[in-house]
mmCIF file of N, CA and C in Angstrom:
data_model
loop_
_atom_site.group_PDB
_atom_site.id
_atom_site.type_symbol
_atom_site.label_atom_id
_atom_site.label_comp_id
_atom_site.label_asym_id
_atom_site.label_seq_id
_atom_site.Cartn_x
_atom_site.Cartn_y
_atom_site.Cartn_z
ATOM 1 N N GLU I 30 14.190 -15.476 -29.504
ATOM 2 C CA GLU I 30 14.691 -14.608 -30.548
ATOM 3 C C GLU I 30 14.249 -13.179 -30.251
ATOM 4 N N PRO I 31 15.031 -12.198 -30.629
ATOM 5 C CA PRO I 31 14.673 -10.799 -30.363
ATOM 6 C C PRO I 31 13.442 -10.368 -31.154
ATOM 7 N N ARG I 32 12.683 -9.460 -30.602
ATOM 8 C CA ARG I 32 11.507 -8.915 -31.274
ATOM 9 C C ARG I 32 11.946 -7.791 -32.207
ATOM 10 N N SER I 33 11.049 -7.429 -33.119
ATOM 11 C CA SER I 33 11.322 -6.293 -33.991
ATOM 12 C C SER I 33 11.239 -5.009 -33.159
ATOM 13 N N PRO I 34 11.826 -3.911 -33.621
ATOM 14 C CA PRO I 34 11.837 -2.668 -32.825
ATOM 15 C C PRO I 34 10.433 -2.162 -32.465
ATOM 16 N N TRP I 35 9.485 -2.209 -33.407
ATOM 17 C CA TRP I 35 8.137 -1.715 -33.127
ATOM 18 C C TRP I 35 7.393 -2.641 -32.173
ATOM 19 N N CYS I 36 7.573 -3.916 -32.351
ATOM 20 C CA CYS I 36 6.950 -4.896 -31.453
ATOM 21 C C CYS I 36 7.533 -4.755 -30.052
ATOM 22 N N CYS I 37 8.845 -4.517 -29.993
ATOM 23 C CA CYS I 37 9.509 -4.328 -28.700
ATOM 24 C C CYS I 37 8.965 -3.080 -27.998
ATOM 25 N N LEU I 38 8.757 -2.012 -28.746
ATOM 26 C CA LEU I 38 8.208 -0.793 -28.177
ATOM 27 C C LEU I 38 6.784 -1.011 -27.672
ATOM 28 N N ALA I 39 5.969 -1.705 -28.462
ATOM 29 C CA ALA I 39 4.591 -1.973 -28.055
ATOM 30 C C ALA I 39 4.554 -2.826 -26.792
ATOM 31 N N TRP I 40 5.373 -3.873 -26.748
ATOM 32 C CA TRP I 40 5.397 -4.733 -25.566
ATOM 33 C C TRP I 40 5.951 -3.990 -24.351
ATOM 34 N N THR I 41 6.909 -3.089 -24.568
ATOM 35 C CA THR I 41 7.429 -2.288 -23.462
ATOM 36 C C THR I 41 6.333 -1.421 -22.866
ATOM 37 N N LEU I 42 5.500 -0.824 -23.727
ATOM 38 C CA LEU I 42 4.387 -0.014 -23.234
ATOM 39 C C LEU I 42 3.356 -0.864 -22.491
ATOM 40 N N VAL I 43 3.058 -2.052 -23.009
ATOM 41 C CA VAL I 43 2.099 -2.936 -22.340
ATOM 42 C C VAL I 43 2.623 -3.369 -20.971
ATOM 43 N N ILE I 44 3.878 -3.780 -20.932
ATOM 44 C CA ILE I 44 4.463 -4.241 -19.671
ATOM 45 C C ILE I 44 4.604 -3.079 -18.690
ATOM 46 N N GLY I 45 4.993 -1.904 -19.197
ATOM 47 C CA GLY I 45 5.092 -0.726 -18.325
ATOM 48 C C GLY I 45 3.744 -0.331 -17.752
ATOM 49 N N THR I 46 2.697 -0.408 -18.567
ATOM 50 C CA THR I 46 1.347 -0.110 -18.090
ATOM 51 C C THR I 46 0.897 -1.124 -17.053
ATOM 52 N N MET I 47 1.165 -2.381 -17.321
ATOM 53 C CA MET I 47 0.772 -3.423 -16.369
ATOM 54 C C MET I 47 1.520 -3.276 -15.040
ATOM 55 N N ASN I 48 2.816 -2.998 -15.108
ATOM 56 C CA ASN I 48 3.584 -2.785 -13.879
ATOM 57 C C ASN I 48 3.086 -1.554 -13.122
ATOM 58 N N SER I 49 2.689 -0.512 -13.840
ATOM 59 C CA SER I 49 2.138 0.676 -13.181
ATOM 60 C C SER I 49 0.817 0.362 -12.496
ATOM 61 N N LEU I 50 -0.025 -0.426 -13.138
ATOM 62 C CA LEU I 50 -1.299 -0.808 -12.523
ATOM 63 C C LEU I 50 -1.091 -1.673 -11.282
ATOM 64 N N VAL I 51 -0.135 -2.589 -11.342
ATOM 65 C CA VAL I 51 0.174 -3.415 -10.168
ATOM 66 C C VAL I 51 0.714 -2.530 -9.046
ATOM 67 N N PHE I 52 1.552 -1.552 -9.383
ATOM 68 C CA PHE I 52 2.071 -0.629 -8.380
ATOM 69 C C PHE I 52 0.938 0.173 -7.744
ATOM 70 N N LEU I 53 0.013 0.680 -8.567
ATOM 71 C CA LEU I 53 -1.111 1.443 -8.034
ATOM 72 C C LEU I 53 -2.026 0.579 -7.179
ATOM 73 N N LEU I 54 -2.202 -0.683 -7.558
ATOM 74 C CA LEU I 54 -2.988 -1.603 -6.741
ATOM 75 C C LEU I 54 -2.331 -1.819 -5.386
ATOM 76 N N ASN I 55 -1.017 -2.008 -5.368
ATOM 77 C CA ASN I 55 -0.286 -2.139 -4.112
ATOM 78 C C ASN I 55 -0.408 -0.872 -3.266
ATOM 79 N N LEU I 56 -0.294 0.274 -3.907
ATOM 80 C CA LEU I 56 -0.398 1.543 -3.194
ATOM 81 C C LEU I 56 -1.795 1.748 -2.619
ATOM 82 N N LEU I 57 -2.823 1.405 -3.375
ATOM 83 C CA LEU I 57 -4.200 1.525 -2.896
ATOM 84 C C LEU I 57 -4.458 0.582 -1.732
ATOM 85 N N LEU I 58 -3.989 -0.643 -1.851
ATOM 86 C CA LEU I 58 -4.157 -1.609 -0.767
ATOM 87 C C LEU I 58 -3.445 -1.133 0.497
ATOM 88 N N MET I 59 -2.235 -0.611 0.342
ATOM 89 C CA MET I 59 -1.494 -0.101 1.492
ATOM 90 C C MET I 59 -2.218 1.092 2.123
ATOM 91 N N PHE I 60 -2.737 1.986 1.303
ATOM 92 C CA PHE I 60 -3.457 3.158 1.810
ATOM 93 C C PHE I 60 -4.697 2.748 2.596
ATOM 94 N N VAL I 61 -5.463 1.797 2.076
ATOM 95 C CA VAL I 61 -6.680 1.344 2.761
ATOM 96 C C VAL I 61 -6.336 0.679 4.097
ATOM 97 N N ILE I 62 -5.351 -0.192 4.090
ATOM 98 C CA ILE I 62 -4.970 -0.903 5.321
ATOM 99 C C ILE I 62 -4.456 0.086 6.372
ATOM 100 N N PHE I 63 -3.571 0.987 5.972
ATOM 101 C CA PHE I 63 -3.024 1.932 6.932
ATOM 102 C C PHE I 63 -4.103 2.883 7.449
ATOM 103 N N THR I 64 -5.042 3.284 6.605
ATOM 104 C CA THR I 64 -6.114 4.160 7.052
ATOM 105 C C THR I 64 -7.010 3.472 8.070
ATOM 106 N N VAL I 65 -7.367 2.235 7.808
ATOM 107 C CA VAL I 65 -8.242 1.507 8.736
ATOM 108 C C VAL I 65 -7.537 1.230 10.059
ATOM 109 N N VAL I 66 -6.286 0.787 10.004
ATOM 110 C CA VAL I 66 -5.575 0.441 11.234
ATOM 111 C C VAL I 66 -5.227 1.692 12.044
ATOM 112 N N LEU I 67 -4.886 2.791 11.384
ATOM 113 C CA LEU I 67 -4.500 4.004 12.099
ATOM 114 C C LEU I 67 -5.675 4.917 12.423
ATOM 115 N N LEU I 68 -6.894 4.483 12.155
ATOM 116 C CA LEU I 68 -8.071 5.306 12.429
ATOM 117 C C LEU I 68 -8.184 5.726 13.895
ATOM 118 N N PRO I 69 -7.927 4.863 14.884
ATOM 119 C CA PRO I 69 -7.981 5.338 16.274
ATOM 120 C C PRO I 69 -6.993 6.473 16.553
ATOM 121 N N THR I 70 -5.799 6.375 16.020
ATOM 122 C CA THR I 70 -4.814 7.439 16.205
ATOM 123 C C THR I 70 -5.279 8.724 15.546
ATOM 124 N N ILE I 71 -5.807 8.611 14.342
ATOM 125 C CA ILE I 71 -6.270 9.795 13.613
ATOM 126 C C ILE I 71 -7.375 10.492 14.392
ATOM 127 N N VAL I 72 -8.328 9.732 14.905
ATOM 128 C CA VAL I 72 -9.458 10.311 15.637
ATOM 129 C C VAL I 72 -8.993 10.973 16.930
ATOM 130 N N VAL I 73 -8.139 10.294 17.696
ATOM 131 C CA VAL I 73 -7.685 10.829 18.979
ATOM 132 C C VAL I 73 -6.883 12.118 18.777
ATOM 133 N N VAL I 74 -5.959 12.109 17.819
ATOM 134 C CA VAL I 74 -5.153 13.303 17.575
ATOM 135 C C VAL I 74 -6.025 14.437 17.022
ATOM 136 N N TYR I 75 -6.980 14.108 16.178
ATOM 137 C CA TYR I 75 -7.881 15.128 15.621
ATOM 138 C C TYR I 75 -8.653 15.833 16.729
ATOM 139 N N PHE I 76 -9.275 15.068 17.631
ATOM 140 C CA PHE I 76 -10.030 15.690 18.718
ATOM 141 C C PHE I 76 -9.113 16.440 19.678
ATOM 142 N N GLY I 77 -7.898 15.947 19.883
ATOM 143 C CA GLY I 77 -6.954 16.668 20.734
ATOM 144 C C GLY I 77 -6.586 18.021 20.161
ATOM 145 N N PHE I 78 -6.289 18.068 18.864
ATOM 146 C CA PHE I 78 -5.940 19.345 18.239
ATOM 147 C C PHE I 78 -7.152 20.251 18.082
ATOM 148 N N GLN I 79 -8.313 19.661 17.843
ATOM 149 C CA GLN I 79 -9.506 20.481 17.625
ATOM 150 C C GLN I 79 -9.927 21.224 18.890
ATOM 151 N N CYS I 80 -9.785 20.600 20.039
ATOM 152 C CA CYS I 80 -10.272 21.193 21.269
ATOM 153 C C CYS I 80 -9.214 21.969 22.048
ATOM 154 N N HIS I 81 -7.963 21.946 21.648
ATOM 155 C CA HIS I 81 -6.920 22.674 22.370
ATOM 156 C C HIS I 81 -7.033 24.163 22.045
ATOM 157 N N SER I 82 -6.943 24.996 23.073
ATOM 158 C CA SER I 82 -7.152 26.436 22.876
ATOM 159 C C SER I 82 -6.022 27.098 22.093
ATOM 160 N N GLN I 83 -4.833 26.520 22.113
ATOM 161 C CA GLN I 83 -3.699 27.104 21.404
ATOM 162 C C GLN I 83 -3.627 26.675 19.942
ATOM 163 N N VAL I 84 -4.467 25.714 19.527
ATOM 164 C CA VAL I 84 -4.399 25.215 18.154
ATOM 165 C C VAL I 84 -5.641 25.656 17.375
ATOM 166 N N LEU I 85 -6.737 24.926 17.474
ATOM 167 C CA LEU I 85 -7.940 25.267 16.712
ATOM 168 C C LEU I 85 -9.038 25.880 17.579
ATOM 169 N N HIS I 86 -9.150 25.438 18.817
ATOM 170 C CA HIS I 86 -10.135 25.938 19.784
ATOM 171 C C HIS I 86 -11.537 25.963 19.181
ATOM 172 N N SER I 87 -12.083 24.787 18.985
ATOM 173 C CA SER I 87 -13.427 24.630 18.439
ATOM 174 C C SER I 87 -14.462 25.075 19.462
ATOM 175 N N SER I 88 -15.589 25.515 18.957
ATOM 176 C CA SER I 88 -16.688 25.917 19.841
ATOM 177 C C SER I 88 -17.721 24.801 19.993
ATOM 178 N N ALA I 89 -17.328 23.579 19.671
ATOM 179 C CA ALA I 89 -18.241 22.449 19.807
ATOM 180 C C ALA I 89 -18.556 22.208 21.281
ATOM 181 N N ARG I 90 -19.726 21.636 21.537
ATOM 182 C CA ARG I 90 -20.192 21.426 22.905
ATOM 183 C C ARG I 90 -19.255 20.510 23.693
ATOM 184 N N TYR I 91 -18.774 19.433 23.059
ATOM 185 C CA TYR I 91 -17.901 18.501 23.782
ATOM 186 C C TYR I 91 -16.556 19.131 24.112
ATOM 187 N N CYS I 92 -16.126 20.112 23.334
ATOM 188 C CA CYS I 92 -14.865 20.788 23.657
ATOM 189 C C CYS I 92 -15.032 21.685 24.887
ATOM 190 N N LYS I 93 -16.194 22.286 25.047
ATOM 191 C CA LYS I 93 -16.420 23.176 26.187
ATOM 192 C C LYS I 93 -16.718 22.408 27.456
ATOM 193 N N SER I 94 -17.473 21.298 27.330
ATOM 194 C CA SER I 94 -17.920 20.609 28.541
ATOM 195 C C SER I 94 -17.000 19.460 28.970
ATOM 196 N N ILE I 95 -16.362 18.795 28.057
ATOM 197 C CA ILE I 95 -15.590 17.603 28.401
ATOM 198 C C ILE I 95 -14.087 17.843 28.324
ATOM 199 N N LEU I 96 -13.609 18.422 27.244
ATOM 200 C CA LEU I 96 -12.167 18.533 27.018
ATOM 201 C C LEU I 96 -11.659 19.941 27.307
ATOM 202 N N ASP I 97 -10.736 20.057 28.236
ATOM 203 C CA ASP I 97 -10.037 21.316 28.449
ATOM 204 C C ASP I 97 -8.647 21.189 27.820
ATOM 205 N N ASP I 98 -7.772 22.149 28.063
ATOM 206 C CA ASP I 98 -6.438 22.112 27.448
ATOM 207 C C ASP I 98 -5.606 20.927 27.922
ATOM 208 N N ASN I 99 -5.711 20.578 29.203
ATOM 209 C CA ASN I 99 -4.925 19.451 29.709
ATOM 210 C C ASN I 99 -5.373 18.130 29.090
ATOM 211 N N SER I 100 -6.681 17.920 28.998
ATOM 212 C CA SER I 100 -7.155 16.662 28.408
ATOM 213 C C SER I 100 -6.908 16.636 26.898
ATOM 214 N N SER I 101 -6.948 17.781 26.254
ATOM 215 C CA SER I 101 -6.614 17.832 24.821
ATOM 216 C C SER I 101 -5.149 17.484 24.595
ATOM 217 N N SER I 102 -4.277 17.997 25.458
ATOM 218 C CA SER I 102 -2.859 17.661 25.362
ATOM 219 C C SER I 102 -2.638 16.174 25.600
ATOM 220 N N ALA I 103 -3.376 15.620 26.560
ATOM 221 C CA ALA I 103 -3.256 14.187 26.836
ATOM 222 C C ALA I 103 -3.711 13.361 25.628
ATOM 223 N N LEU I 104 -4.776 13.802 24.956
ATOM 224 C CA LEU I 104 -5.226 13.088 23.750
ATOM 225 C C LEU I 104 -4.177 13.137 22.647
ATOM 226 N N ILE I 105 -3.556 14.289 22.475
ATOM 227 C CA ILE I 105 -2.531 14.424 21.435
ATOM 228 C C ILE I 105 -1.352 13.493 21.738
ATOM 229 N N ILE I 106 -0.904 13.483 22.982
ATOM 230 C CA ILE I 106 0.218 12.619 23.374
ATOM 231 C C ILE I 106 -0.163 11.154 23.228
ATOM 232 N N LEU I 107 -1.365 10.789 23.675
ATOM 233 C CA LEU I 107 -1.832 9.404 23.548
ATOM 234 C C LEU I 107 -1.887 8.970 22.083
ATOM 235 N N GLY I 108 -2.368 9.845 21.222
ATOM 236 C CA GLY I 108 -2.446 9.520 19.799
ATOM 237 C C GLY I 108 -1.090 9.228 19.195
ATOM 238 N N PHE I 109 -0.102 10.041 19.540
ATOM 239 C CA PHE I 109 1.234 9.811 18.992
ATOM 240 C C PHE I 109 1.925 8.610 19.628
ATOM 241 N N VAL I 110 1.585 8.300 20.874
ATOM 242 C CA VAL I 110 2.179 7.127 21.517
ATOM 243 C C VAL I 110 1.634 5.833 20.914
ATOM 244 N N ILE I 111 0.320 5.771 20.641
ATOM 245 C CA ILE I 111 -0.238 4.535 20.086
ATOM 246 C C ILE I 111 0.007 4.401 18.585
ATOM 247 N N MET I 112 0.582 5.448 17.969
ATOM 248 C CA MET I 112 0.834 5.370 16.531
ATOM 249 C C MET I 112 1.913 4.347 16.187
ATOM 250 N N SER I 113 2.967 4.255 16.970
ATOM 251 C CA SER I 113 4.079 3.347 16.657
ATOM 252 C C SER I 113 3.655 1.883 16.599
ATOM 253 N N PRO I 114 2.975 1.351 17.623
ATOM 254 C CA PRO I 114 2.562 -0.056 17.504
ATOM 255 C C PRO I 114 1.545 -0.287 16.391
ATOM 256 N N LEU I 115 0.691 0.697 16.153
ATOM 257 C CA LEU I 115 -0.297 0.525 15.078
ATOM 258 C C LEU I 115 0.357 0.557 13.703
ATOM 259 N N LEU I 116 1.434 1.311 13.551
ATOM 260 C CA LEU I 116 2.176 1.283 12.286
ATOM 261 C C LEU I 116 2.774 -0.093 12.040
ATOM 262 N N VAL I 117 3.293 -0.710 13.081
ATOM 263 C CA VAL I 117 3.862 -2.058 12.951
ATOM 264 C C VAL I 117 2.765 -3.058 12.587
ATOM 265 N N VAL I 118 1.610 -2.943 13.221
ATOM 266 C CA VAL I 118 0.489 -3.842 12.919
ATOM 267 C C VAL I 118 0.029 -3.648 11.475
ATOM 268 N N ALA I 119 -0.094 -2.405 11.031
ATOM 269 C CA ALA I 119 -0.537 -2.134 9.661
ATOM 270 C C ALA I 119 0.449 -2.691 8.637
ATOM 271 N N MET I 120 1.744 -2.530 8.894
ATOM 272 C CA MET I 120 2.742 -3.056 7.963
ATOM 273 C C MET I 120 2.732 -4.573 7.944
ATOM 274 N N ALA I 121 2.529 -5.196 9.098
ATOM 275 C CA ALA I 121 2.453 -6.662 9.143
ATOM 276 C C ALA I 121 1.233 -7.166 8.380
ATOM 277 N N ILE I 122 0.118 -6.485 8.509
ATOM 278 C CA ILE I 122 -1.090 -6.886 7.772
ATOM 279 C C ILE I 122 -0.878 -6.734 6.277
ATOM 280 N N TYR I 123 -0.290 -5.609 5.860
ATOM 281 C CA TYR I 123 -0.051 -5.403 4.432
ATOM 282 C C TYR I 123 0.912 -6.452 3.871
ATOM 283 N N CYS I 124 2.000 -6.700 4.579
ATOM 284 C CA CYS I 124 2.979 -7.692 4.091
ATOM 285 C C CYS I 124 2.368 -9.087 4.022
ATOM 286 N N SER I 125 1.570 -9.439 4.999
ATOM 287 C CA SER I 125 0.915 -10.745 4.996
ATOM 288 C C SER I 125 -0.050 -10.871 3.816
ATOM 289 N N LEU I 126 -0.830 -9.824 3.595
ATOM 290 C CA LEU I 126 -1.789 -9.854 2.491
ATOM 291 C C LEU I 126 -1.092 -9.831 1.133
ATOM 292 N N ALA I 127 -0.049 -9.034 1.005
ATOM 293 C CA ALA I 127 0.693 -8.987 -0.256
ATOM 294 C C ALA I 127 1.365 -10.319 -0.549
ATOM 295 N N ARG I 128 1.844 -10.975 0.490
ATOM 296 C CA ARG I 128 2.472 -12.285 0.286
ATOM 297 C C ARG I 128 1.427 -13.340 -0.079
ATOM 298 N N ARG I 129 0.278 -13.309 0.593
ATOM 299 C CA ARG I 129 -0.767 -14.286 0.303
ATOM 300 C C ARG I 129 -1.325 -14.102 -1.115
ATOM 301 N N LEU I 130 -1.501 -12.848 -1.536
ATOM 302 C CA LEU I 130 -2.021 -12.577 -2.885
ATOM 303 C C LEU I 130 -0.927 -12.572 -3.946
ATOM 304 N N GLN I 131 0.322 -12.706 -3.540
ATOM 305 C CA GLN I 131 1.489 -12.709 -4.423
ATOM 306 C C GLN I 131 1.534 -11.460 -5.303
ATOM 307 N N LEU I 132 1.274 -10.305 -4.691
ATOM 308 C CA LEU I 132 1.232 -9.054 -5.441
ATOM 309 C C LEU I 132 2.589 -8.609 -5.945
ATOM 310 N N LEU I 133 3.647 -8.927 -5.218
ATOM 311 C CA LEU I 133 4.972 -8.492 -5.631
ATOM 312 C C LEU I 133 5.547 -9.356 -6.746
ATOM 313 N N VAL I 134 4.945 -10.513 -6.991
ATOM 314 C CA VAL I 134 5.390 -11.383 -8.071
ATOM 315 C C VAL I 134 4.724 -10.979 -9.388
ATOM 316 N N CYS I 135 3.697 -10.141 -9.316
ATOM 317 C CA CYS I 135 2.958 -9.739 -10.517
ATOM 318 C C CYS I 135 3.705 -8.731 -11.379
ATOM 319 N N PHE I 136 4.794 -8.162 -10.893
ATOM 320 C CA PHE I 136 5.579 -7.251 -11.722
ATOM 321 C C PHE I 136 6.246 -8.043 -12.834
ATOM 322 N N GLN I 137 6.119 -7.558 -14.058
ATOM 323 C CA GLN I 137 6.618 -8.268 -15.229
ATOM 324 C C GLN I 137 8.027 -7.801 -15.580
ATOM 325 N N PRO I 138 8.912 -8.719 -15.962
ATOM 326 C CA PRO I 138 10.260 -8.320 -16.382
ATOM 327 C C PRO I 138 10.218 -7.729 -17.790
ATOM 328 N N TYR I 139 11.064 -6.737 -18.042
ATOM 329 C CA TYR I 139 11.098 -6.107 -19.366
ATOM 330 C C TYR I 139 11.758 -6.986 -20.413
ATOM 331 N N SER I 140 12.354 -8.104 -20.011
ATOM 332 C CA SER I 140 12.940 -9.010 -20.996
ATOM 333 C C SER I 140 11.845 -9.629 -21.868
ATOM 334 N N LEU I 141 10.595 -9.630 -21.394
ATOM 335 C CA LEU I 141 9.494 -10.125 -22.235
ATOM 336 C C LEU I 141 9.251 -9.214 -23.424
ATOM 337 N N ALA I 142 9.607 -7.938 -23.290
ATOM 338 C CA ALA I 142 9.442 -7.010 -24.403
ATOM 339 C C ALA I 142 10.566 -7.154 -25.414
ATOM 340 N N LEU I 143 11.713 -7.631 -24.969
ATOM 341 C CA LEU I 143 12.869 -7.718 -25.863
ATOM 342 C C LEU I 143 12.937 -9.032 -26.618
ATOM 343 N N TYR I 144 12.551 -10.117 -25.955
ATOM 344 C CA TYR I 144 12.721 -11.436 -26.557
ATOM 345 C C TYR I 144 11.398 -12.176 -26.624
ATOM 346 N N LYS I 145 11.188 -12.899 -27.689
ATOM 347 C CA LYS I 145 10.033 -13.776 -27.813
ATOM 348 C C LYS I 145 10.303 -15.040 -27.014
ATOM 349 N N GLY I 146 9.258 -15.704 -26.602
ATOM 350 C CA GLY I 146 9.460 -16.963 -25.918
ATOM 351 C C GLY I 146 8.998 -16.956 -24.481
ATOM 352 N N GLY I 147 8.842 -15.788 -23.864
ATOM 353 C CA GLY I 147 8.273 -15.740 -22.518
ATOM 354 C C GLY I 147 6.803 -16.105 -22.623
ATOM 355 N N ARG I 148 6.237 -16.675 -21.589
ATOM 356 C CA ARG I 148 4.834 -17.059 -21.700
ATOM 357 C C ARG I 148 4.065 -16.590 -20.484
ATOM 358 N N TRP I 149 2.780 -16.316 -20.714
ATOM 359 C CA TRP I 149 1.876 -15.929 -19.636
ATOM 360 C C TRP I 149 1.386 -17.208 -18.984
ATOM 361 N N CYS I 150 1.283 -17.205 -17.702
ATOM 362 C CA CYS I 150 0.853 -18.415 -17.018
ATOM 363 C C CYS I 150 0.162 -18.059 -15.724
ATOM 364 N N GLN I 151 -0.317 -19.060 -15.027
ATOM 365 C CA GLN I 151 -0.924 -18.899 -13.706
ATOM 366 C C GLN I 151 0.011 -19.521 -12.690
ATOM 367 N N ARG I 152 0.330 -18.765 -11.638
ATOM 368 C CA ARG I 152 1.168 -19.304 -10.571
ATOM 369 C C ARG I 152 0.294 -20.059 -9.589
ATOM 370 N N GLY I 153 0.908 -20.857 -8.773
ATOM 371 C CA GLY I 153 0.306 -21.724 -7.773
ATOM 372 C C GLY I 153 -1.141 -21.480 -7.408
ATOM 373 N N GLU I 154 -1.446 -20.362 -6.720
ATOM 374 C CA GLU I 154 -2.787 -20.140 -6.206
ATOM 375 C C GLU I 154 -3.634 -19.308 -7.142
ATOM 376 N N GLY I 155 -3.217 -19.134 -8.368
ATOM 377 C CA GLY I 155 -4.023 -18.417 -9.329
ATOM 378 C C GLY I 155 -3.628 -16.965 -9.519
ATOM 379 N N ALA I 156 -2.585 -16.490 -8.878
ATOM 380 C CA ALA I 156 -2.147 -15.115 -9.090
ATOM 381 C C ALA I 156 -1.470 -15.026 -10.449
ATOM 382 N N PRO I 157 -1.815 -14.039 -11.262
ATOM 383 C CA PRO I 157 -1.239 -13.964 -12.596
ATOM 384 C C PRO I 157 0.235 -13.579 -12.533
ATOM 385 N N CYS I 158 1.000 -14.195 -13.373
ATOM 386 C CA CYS I 158 2.411 -13.835 -13.484
ATOM 387 C C CYS I 158 2.872 -14.145 -14.889
ATOM 388 N N CYS I 159 4.027 -13.686 -15.181
ATOM 389 C CA CYS I 159 4.612 -14.002 -16.473
ATOM 390 C C CYS I 159 6.094 -14.206 -16.259
ATOM 391 N N ALA I 160 6.563 -15.348 -16.628
ATOM 392 C CA ALA I 160 7.987 -15.625 -16.456
ATOM 393 C C ALA I 160 8.409 -16.672 -17.467
ATOM 394 N N ARG I 161 9.671 -16.657 -17.802
ATOM 395 C CA ARG I 161 10.200 -17.669 -18.701
ATOM 396 C C ARG I 161 10.165 -19.007 -18.002
ATOM 397 N N GLY I 162 9.394 -19.917 -18.538
ATOM 398 C CA GLY I 162 9.339 -21.257 -17.981
ATOM 399 C C GLY I 162 8.468 -21.366 -16.744
ATOM 400 N N CYS I 163 7.883 -20.305 -16.274
ATOM 401 C CA CYS I 163 7.001 -20.319 -15.101
ATOM 402 C C CYS I 163 7.634 -21.046 -13.932
ATOM 403 N N ASN I 164 8.709 -20.536 -13.437
ATOM 404 C CA ASN I 164 9.406 -21.136 -12.308
ATOM 405 C C ASN I 164 8.527 -21.027 -11.062
ATOM 406 N N THR I 165 8.049 -22.148 -10.556
ATOM 407 C CA THR I 165 7.172 -22.127 -9.386
ATOM 408 C C THR I 165 7.952 -21.968 -8.098
ATOM 409 N N GLN I 166 9.273 -22.018 -8.140
ATOM 410 C CA GLN I 166 10.090 -21.841 -6.944
ATOM 411 C C GLN I 166 10.392 -20.370 -6.682
ATOM 412 N N LEU I 167 9.990 -19.471 -7.587
ATOM 413 C CA LEU I 167 10.248 -18.051 -7.455
ATOM 414 C C LEU I 167 9.469 -17.492 -6.283
ATOM 415 N N LYS I 168 10.159 -16.768 -5.399
ATOM 416 C CA LYS I 168 9.514 -16.144 -4.239
ATOM 417 C C LYS I 168 9.899 -14.670 -4.207
ATOM 418 N N ALA I 169 8.961 -13.829 -3.796
ATOM 419 C CA ALA I 169 9.256 -12.416 -3.698
ATOM 420 C C ALA I 169 10.181 -12.143 -2.527
ATOM 421 N N TRP I 170 10.011 -12.856 -1.443
ATOM 422 C CA TRP I 170 10.884 -12.765 -0.287
ATOM 423 C C TRP I 170 10.793 -14.065 0.476
ATOM 424 N N VAL I 171 11.733 -14.279 1.359
ATOM 425 C CA VAL I 171 11.751 -15.529 2.119
ATOM 426 C C VAL I 171 11.202 -15.297 3.494
#
């Protein structure tokens, strides 16, 4: 049965807040995974740009004794070359983790705010979800 207008508004705010928190959790998880996996690229490109005379030209000891312009250019090129496979690895790790934790199933449908009768439940491995009838065959992707 349909909810009253005020109850519908309250449930819409609750569901919208919950969906926003799930989105932020996904975004934080993606940021952490991509930062950790792309750290070698970040470091190599950083040192390449820091020691190149046409870019930042740092006065650090390792820039004067070890890295000249040619080796700095090589570091920059190496960093951008290894970025592509590391992006694929980071995305595979995130997708695997999101699928295992069922993070994409945690988004709540707004029909729960409009109609009474939806129920909160626990899905298979304990990931929280809310769905009419708790369909255990529901998958975020195949």
